[in-house]
Amino acid sequence: MDRDTVWKHIDEQRRGMADLIEQIDADNPAAWDTPSLCTGWTVRHVAAHLTHSTISAPRMLLEAARSGFRFNAVVNRMAVTDTRPPAELAAALRSVVGTRRHPPGTTELDPLTDVLVHAQDICVPLGIHRPMPVDAAVAAAERVWGMGFPFRARKRLAGTRLVATDADFSAGEGREVAAPIRDLLMLLTGRPAAVAESL
């Protein structure tokens, strides 16, 4: 997938998530405290995290220093201490539509993966069906499979062959697991509970 198409998907997903955040807040404000698929994070924490992928390099460096330059620690602290109301989170997501900034050391496929997976982290526990663009999910799955940190998919899923039932994607060797690409992406990123029924 070319870079322009990746960014087009990211923009569409951010717009959609901004709309969803506003919808959740209007329909069911109590949902913000619902545990998400991200261990230890509520739906609110995940929504806040989605707005952090375009922060400037100087601020990221400052935040990293405050957390001892530990990746997981800085990501977690920023999410759980972000107290902006949903309307501000939605506005923040809309404000970065069109930007092509991504964290240092990453590619455009990382914010794509982030928004695709975290959308499901919010929607699945709330019983909201949110389709995932197949071509975008394939690009994200290929990125996750090819990288090590933080998902370590190859190591976690050693001895398993993943085959998408709705897309041209396969990875690994061993016992075959066939499922829609959305479910495989969630599995690759460490969310097997989200796809237990499918698998």
PDB file of C-alpha atoms in Angstrom:
ATOM      1  CA  MET A   1       0.000   0.000   0.000  1.00  0.00           C
ATOM      2  CA  ASP A   2       1.435   3.411  -0.970  1.00  0.00           C
ATOM      3  CA  ARG A   3       1.914   6.145   1.623  1.00  0.00           C
ATOM      4  CA  ASP A   4      -0.887   8.379   0.328  1.00  0.00           C
ATOM      5  CA  THR A   5      -3.381   5.542   0.713  1.00  0.00           C
ATOM      6  CA  VAL A   6      -2.128   4.803   4.225  1.00  0.00           C
ATOM      7  CA  TRP A   7      -2.633   8.425   5.266  1.00  0.00           C
ATOM      8  CA  LYS A   8      -6.063   8.495   3.606  1.00  0.00           C
ATOM      9  CA  HIS A   9      -7.076   5.558   5.796  1.00  0.00           C
ATOM     10  CA  ILE A  10      -5.610   7.198   8.907  1.00  0.00           C
ATOM     11  CA  ASP A  11      -7.562  10.399   8.235  1.00  0.00           C
ATOM     12  CA  GLU A  12     -10.805   8.485   7.657  1.00  0.00           C
ATOM     13  CA  GLN A  13     -10.334   6.454  10.816  1.00  0.00           C
ATOM     14  CA  ARG A  14      -9.570   9.534  12.920  1.00  0.00           C
ATOM     15  CA  ARG A  15     -12.668  11.302  11.649  1.00  0.00           C
ATOM     16  CA  GLY A  16     -14.736   8.215  12.368  1.00  0.00           C
ATOM     17  CA  MET A  17     -13.329   7.868  15.877  1.00  0.00           C
ATOM     18  CA  ALA A  18     -13.994  11.536  16.618  1.00  0.00           C
ATOM     19  CA  ASP A  19     -17.630  10.981  15.614  1.00  0.00           C
ATOM     20  CA  LEU A  20     -17.775   7.817  17.720  1.00  0.00           C
ATOM     21  CA  ILE A  21     -16.347   9.533  20.801  1.00  0.00           C
ATOM     22  CA  GLU A  22     -19.060  12.178  20.556  1.00  0.00           C
ATOM     23  CA  GLN A  23     -21.733   9.529  20.016  1.00  0.00           C
ATOM     24  CA  ILE A  24     -20.640   7.509  23.042  1.00  0.00           C
ATOM     25  CA  ASP A  25     -20.593  10.635  25.190  1.00  0.00           C
ATOM     26  CA  ALA A  26     -24.111  11.586  24.075  1.00  0.00           C
ATOM     27  CA  ASP A  27     -25.646   8.113  24.320  1.00  0.00           C
ATOM     28  CA  ASN A  28     -23.879   6.556  27.302  1.00  0.00           C
ATOM     29  CA  PRO A  29     -21.465   8.763  29.306  1.00  0.00           C
ATOM     30  CA  ALA A  30     -20.951   5.955  31.845  1.00  0.00           C
ATOM     31  CA  ALA A  31     -19.268   3.942  29.086  1.00  0.00           C
ATOM     32  CA  TRP A  32     -16.063   5.934  29.542  1.00  0.00           C
ATOM     33  CA  ASP A  33     -15.255   3.911  32.645  1.00  0.00           C
ATOM     34  CA  THR A  34     -15.756   0.560  30.880  1.00  0.00           C
ATOM     35  CA  PRO A  35     -12.597  -1.600  30.801  1.00  0.00           C
ATOM     36  CA  SER A  36     -11.201  -1.623  27.264  1.00  0.00           C
ATOM     37  CA  LEU A  37      -9.337  -4.446  25.557  1.00  0.00           C
ATOM     38  CA  CYS A  38      -6.102  -2.737  26.649  1.00  0.00           C
ATOM     39  CA  THR A  39      -5.223  -4.230  30.010  1.00  0.00           C
ATOM     40  CA  GLY A  40      -5.551  -1.630  32.743  1.00  0.00           C
ATOM     41  CA  TRP A  41      -7.104   1.014  30.504  1.00  0.00           C
ATOM     42  CA  THR A  42     -10.685   2.191  30.340  1.00  0.00           C
ATOM     43  CA  VAL A  43     -12.422   3.311  27.175  1.00  0.00           C
ATOM     44  CA  ARG A  44     -11.548   6.896  28.174  1.00  0.00           C
ATOM     45  CA  HIS A  45      -7.836   6.069  28.428  1.00  0.00           C
ATOM     46  CA  VAL A  46      -7.807   4.536  24.942  1.00  0.00           C
ATOM     47  CA  ALA A  47      -9.637   7.521  23.470  1.00  0.00           C
ATOM     48  CA  ALA A  48      -7.090   9.857  25.043  1.00  0.00           C
ATOM     49  CA  HIS A  49      -4.189   7.743  23.782  1.00  0.00           C
ATOM     50  CA  LEU A  50      -5.446   8.053  20.214  1.00  0.00           C
ATOM     51  CA  THR A  51      -4.756  11.792  20.374  1.00  0.00           C
ATOM     52  CA  HIS A  52      -1.125  11.368  21.433  1.00  0.00           C
ATOM     53  CA  SER A  53       0.409   9.968  18.234  1.00  0.00           C
ATOM     54  CA  THR A  54       1.029  13.393  16.689  1.00  0.00           C
ATOM     55  CA  ILE A  55       2.607  15.223  19.621  1.00  0.00           C
ATOM     56  CA  SER A  56       5.782  17.094  18.786  1.00  0.00           C
ATOM     57  CA  ALA A  57       9.221  15.544  19.142  1.00  0.00           C
ATOM     58  CA  PRO A  58      10.267  17.998  21.905  1.00  0.00           C
ATOM     59  CA  ARG A  59       7.208  17.173  23.974  1.00  0.00           C
ATOM     60  CA  MET A  60       7.673  13.449  23.384  1.00  0.00           C
ATOM     61  CA  LEU A  61      11.258  13.760  24.578  1.00  0.00           C
ATOM     62  CA  LEU A  62      10.081  15.596  27.692  1.00  0.00           C
ATOM     63  CA  GLU A  63       7.389  12.997  28.404  1.00  0.00           C
ATOM     64  CA  ALA A  64       9.879  10.179  27.861  1.00  0.00           C
ATOM     65  CA  ALA A  65      12.337  11.770  30.285  1.00  0.00           C
ATOM     66  CA  ARG A  66       9.606  12.083  32.905  1.00  0.00           C
ATOM     67  CA  SER A  67       9.023   8.334  32.623  1.00  0.00           C
ATOM     68  CA  GLY A  68      12.665   7.310  32.676  1.00  0.00           C
ATOM     69  CA  PHE A  69      12.727   6.747  28.899  1.00  0.00           C
ATOM     70  CA  ARG A  70      10.616   3.604  29.314  1.00  0.00           C
ATOM     71  CA  PHE A  71       8.255   3.299  26.343  1.00  0.00           C
ATOM     72  CA  ASN A  72       5.379   1.510  28.062  1.00  0.00           C
ATOM     73  CA  ALA A  73       5.600   3.766  31.087  1.00  0.00           C
ATOM     74  CA  VAL A  74       5.364   6.994  29.111  1.00  0.00           C
ATOM     75  CA  VAL A  75       2.481   5.720  26.967  1.00  0.00           C
ATOM     76  CA  ASN A  76       0.580   4.557  30.043  1.00  0.00           C
ATOM     77  CA  ARG A  77       1.182   7.701  32.092  1.00  0.00           C
ATOM     78  CA  MET A  78       0.092  10.000  29.284  1.00  0.00           C
ATOM     79  CA  ALA A  79      -3.135   8.038  28.753  1.00  0.00           C
ATOM     80  CA  VAL A  80      -4.208   7.654  32.383  1.00  0.00           C
ATOM     81  CA  THR A  81      -3.436  11.261  33.337  1.00  0.00           C
ATOM     82  CA  ASP A  82      -5.187  12.830  30.328  1.00  0.00           C
ATOM     83  CA  THR A  83      -8.388  14.251  31.839  1.00  0.00           C
ATOM     84  CA  ARG A  84      -9.716  16.158  28.844  1.00  0.00           C
ATOM     85  CA  PRO A  85     -13.461  15.708  28.333  1.00  0.00           C
ATOM     86  CA  PRO A  86     -14.682  13.661  25.355  1.00  0.00           C
ATOM     87  CA  ALA A  87     -15.552  16.743  23.327  1.00  0.00           C
ATOM     88  CA  GLU A  88     -11.930  17.919  23.539  1.00  0.00           C
ATOM     89  CA  LEU A  89     -10.614  14.466  22.630  1.00  0.00           C
ATOM     90  CA  ALA A  90     -12.871  14.391  19.567  1.00  0.00           C
ATOM     91  CA  ALA A  91     -11.740  17.889  18.582  1.00  0.00           C
ATOM     92  CA  ALA A  92      -8.100  16.882  19.029  1.00  0.00           C
ATOM     93  CA  LEU A  93      -8.545  13.919  16.686  1.00  0.00           C
ATOM     94  CA  ARG A  94     -10.217  16.081  14.056  1.00  0.00           C
ATOM     95  CA  SER A  95      -7.475  18.694  14.339  1.00  0.00           C
ATOM     96  CA  VAL A  96      -4.805  16.217  13.186  1.00  0.00           C
ATOM     97  CA  VAL A  97      -6.682  14.978  10.136  1.00  0.00           C
ATOM     98  CA  GLY A  98      -4.388  15.807   7.243  1.00  0.00           C
ATOM     99  CA  THR A  99      -1.180  15.868   9.266  1.00  0.00           C
ATOM    100  CA  ARG A 100       1.516  13.366   8.425  1.00  0.00           C
ATOM    101  CA  ARG A 101       3.393  13.535  11.699  1.00  0.00           C
ATOM    102  CA  HIS A 102       4.180  10.306  13.498  1.00  0.00           C
ATOM    103  CA  PRO A 103       6.385   9.480  16.486  1.00  0.00           C
ATOM    104  CA  PRO A 104      10.154   9.373  15.905  1.00  0.00           C
ATOM    105  CA  GLY A 105      11.402   5.949  14.889  1.00  0.00           C
ATOM    106  CA  THR A 106       8.070   4.868  13.419  1.00  0.00           C
ATOM    107  CA  THR A 107       6.500   4.774   9.954  1.00  0.00           C
ATOM    108  CA  GLU A 108       3.066   5.817   8.750  1.00  0.00           C
ATOM    109  CA  LEU A 109       1.966   2.212   9.250  1.00  0.00           C
ATOM    110  CA  ASP A 110       2.284   2.618  13.014  1.00  0.00           C
ATOM    111  CA  PRO A 111      -0.412   5.310  13.456  1.00  0.00           C
ATOM    112  CA  LEU A 112      -2.545   3.288  11.033  1.00  0.00           C
ATOM    113  CA  THR A 113      -2.201   0.197  13.213  1.00  0.00           C
ATOM    114  CA  ASP A 114      -2.777   2.302  16.321  1.00  0.00           C
ATOM    115  CA  VAL A 115      -6.090   3.750  15.186  1.00  0.00           C
ATOM    116  CA  LEU A 116      -7.398   0.486  13.687  1.00  0.00           C
ATOM    117  CA  VAL A 117      -6.655  -1.602  16.773  1.00  0.00           C
ATOM    118  CA  HIS A 118      -7.581   0.965  19.409  1.00  0.00           C
ATOM    119  CA  ALA A 119     -10.908   1.580  17.691  1.00  0.00           C
ATOM    120  CA  GLN A 120     -11.700  -2.073  18.338  1.00  0.00           C
ATOM    121  CA  ASP A 121     -10.332  -1.786  21.887  1.00  0.00           C
ATOM    122  CA  ILE A 122     -13.093   0.743  22.492  1.00  0.00           C
ATOM    123  CA  CYS A 123     -15.882  -0.776  20.399  1.00  0.00           C
ATOM    124  CA  VAL A 124     -15.684  -4.489  21.255  1.00  0.00           C
ATOM    125  CA  PRO A 125     -16.339  -4.118  25.014  1.00  0.00           C
ATOM    126  CA  LEU A 126     -19.151  -1.657  24.307  1.00  0.00           C
ATOM    127  CA  GLY A 127     -20.807  -4.033  21.843  1.00  0.00           C
ATOM    128  CA  ILE A 128     -20.325  -1.617  18.945  1.00  0.00           C
ATOM    129  CA  HIS A 129     -19.672  -3.185  15.557  1.00  0.00           C
ATOM    130  CA  ARG A 130     -17.017  -1.201  13.718  1.00  0.00           C
ATOM    131  CA  PRO A 131     -15.862  -2.558  10.353  1.00  0.00           C
ATOM    132  CA  MET A 132     -12.156  -2.453   9.573  1.00  0.00           C
ATOM    133  CA  PRO A 133     -11.033  -1.635   6.015  1.00  0.00           C
ATOM    134  CA  VAL A 134      -9.571  -4.876   4.683  1.00  0.00           C
ATOM    135  CA  ASP A 135      -6.656  -3.356   2.764  1.00  0.00           C
ATOM    136  CA  ALA A 136      -5.691  -1.209   5.746  1.00  0.00           C
ATOM    137  CA  ALA A 137      -5.916  -4.192   8.086  1.00  0.00           C
ATOM    138  CA  VAL A 138      -3.644  -6.234   5.804  1.00  0.00           C
ATOM    139  CA  ALA A 139      -1.041  -3.452   5.728  1.00  0.00           C
ATOM    140  CA  ALA A 140      -1.183  -3.173   9.523  1.00  0.00           C
ATOM    141  CA  ALA A 141      -0.954  -6.944  10.009  1.00  0.00           C
ATOM    142  CA  GLU A 142       2.085  -7.148   7.729  1.00  0.00           C
ATOM    143  CA  ARG A 143       3.718  -4.334   9.705  1.00  0.00           C
ATOM    144  CA  VAL A 144       3.031  -5.998  13.065  1.00  0.00           C
ATOM    145  CA  TRP A 145       4.270  -9.392  11.853  1.00  0.00           C
ATOM    146  CA  GLY A 146       7.471  -7.862  10.510  1.00  0.00           C
ATOM    147  CA  MET A 147       8.374  -5.875  13.615  1.00  0.00           C
ATOM    148  CA  GLY A 148       9.543  -7.021  17.026  1.00  0.00           C
ATOM    149  CA  PHE A 149       8.800  -4.567  19.822  1.00  0.00           C
ATOM    150  CA  PRO A 150       6.245  -3.932  21.186  1.00  0.00           C
ATOM    151  CA  PHE A 151       4.007  -6.794  19.998  1.00  0.00           C
ATOM    152  CA  ARG A 152       6.581  -9.549  19.417  1.00  0.00           C
ATOM    153  CA  ALA A 153       3.997 -11.361  17.307  1.00  0.00           C
ATOM    154  CA  ARG A 154       6.403 -13.858  15.738  1.00  0.00           C
ATOM    155  CA  LYS A 155       7.569 -15.002  19.160  1.00  0.00           C
ATOM    156  CA  ARG A 156       4.121 -15.123  20.764  1.00  0.00           C
ATOM    157  CA  LEU A 157       2.587 -16.971  17.840  1.00  0.00           C
ATOM    158  CA  ALA A 158       5.461 -19.336  17.058  1.00  0.00           C
ATOM    159  CA  GLY A 159       4.152 -22.634  15.682  1.00  0.00           C
ATOM    160  CA  THR A 160       1.066 -20.990  14.211  1.00  0.00           C
ATOM    161  CA  ARG A 161       0.161 -20.194  10.623  1.00  0.00           C
ATOM    162  CA  LEU A 162      -2.277 -17.306  10.302  1.00  0.00           C
ATOM    163  CA  VAL A 163      -4.490 -17.233   7.217  1.00  0.00           C
ATOM    164  CA  ALA A 164      -7.003 -14.500   6.453  1.00  0.00           C
ATOM    165  CA  THR A 165     -10.347 -15.736   5.183  1.00  0.00           C
ATOM    166  CA  ASP A 166     -11.255 -12.422   3.553  1.00  0.00           C
ATOM    167  CA  ALA A 167      -7.933 -11.061   2.312  1.00  0.00           C
ATOM    168  CA  ASP A 168      -4.605 -12.007   0.788  1.00  0.00           C
ATOM    169  CA  PHE A 169      -2.660 -12.427   4.018  1.00  0.00           C
ATOM    170  CA  SER A 170      -0.845 -15.307   5.627  1.00  0.00           C
ATOM    171  CA  ALA A 171       2.055 -15.500   8.053  1.00  0.00           C
ATOM    172  CA  GLY A 172       3.944 -18.043  10.112  1.00  0.00           C
ATOM    173  CA  GLU A 173       4.187 -21.817  10.007  1.00  0.00           C
ATOM    174  CA  GLY A 174       2.492 -24.557  11.982  1.00  0.00           C
ATOM    175  CA  ARG A 175      -1.056 -25.106  13.192  1.00  0.00           C
ATOM    176  CA  GLU A 176      -3.358 -23.110  10.931  1.00  0.00           C
ATOM    177  CA  VAL A 177      -5.614 -20.409  12.346  1.00  0.00           C
ATOM    178  CA  ALA A 178      -8.008 -19.022   9.739  1.00  0.00           C
ATOM    179  CA  ALA A 179     -10.067 -15.917  10.486  1.00  0.00           C
ATOM    180  CA  PRO A 180     -11.037 -12.546   9.000  1.00  0.00           C
ATOM    181  CA  ILE A 181      -8.109 -10.127   8.770  1.00  0.00           C
ATOM    182  CA  ARG A 182      -9.620  -7.891  11.445  1.00  0.00           C
ATOM    183  CA  ASP A 183      -9.481 -10.760  13.924  1.00  0.00           C
ATOM    184  CA  LEU A 184      -5.962 -11.737  12.900  1.00  0.00           C
ATOM    185  CA  LEU A 185      -4.757  -8.162  13.416  1.00  0.00           C
ATOM    186  CA  MET A 186      -6.249  -8.152  16.903  1.00  0.00           C
ATOM    187  CA  LEU A 187      -4.566 -11.480  17.634  1.00  0.00           C
ATOM    188  CA  LEU A 188      -1.233 -10.212  16.305  1.00  0.00           C
ATOM    189  CA  THR A 189      -1.413  -7.212  18.620  1.00  0.00           C
ATOM    190  CA  GLY A 190      -2.081  -9.336  21.690  1.00  0.00           C
ATOM    191  CA  ARG A 191      -5.854  -9.265  21.949  1.00  0.00           C
ATOM    192  CA  PRO A 192      -6.942 -12.923  21.648  1.00  0.00           C
ATOM    193  CA  ALA A 193     -10.018 -12.385  23.831  1.00  0.00           C
ATOM    194  CA  ALA A 194     -11.437 -10.077  21.174  1.00  0.00           C
ATOM    195  CA  VAL A 195     -11.468 -12.872  18.591  1.00  0.00           C
ATOM    196  CA  ALA A 196     -12.046 -15.979  20.724  1.00  0.00           C
ATOM    197  CA  GLU A 197     -15.380 -16.816  19.091  1.00  0.00           C
ATOM    198  CA  SER A 198     -14.019 -16.405  15.585  1.00  0.00           C
ATOM    199  CA  LEU A 199     -11.051 -18.633  16.293  1.00  0.00           C
TER     200      LEU A 199
END
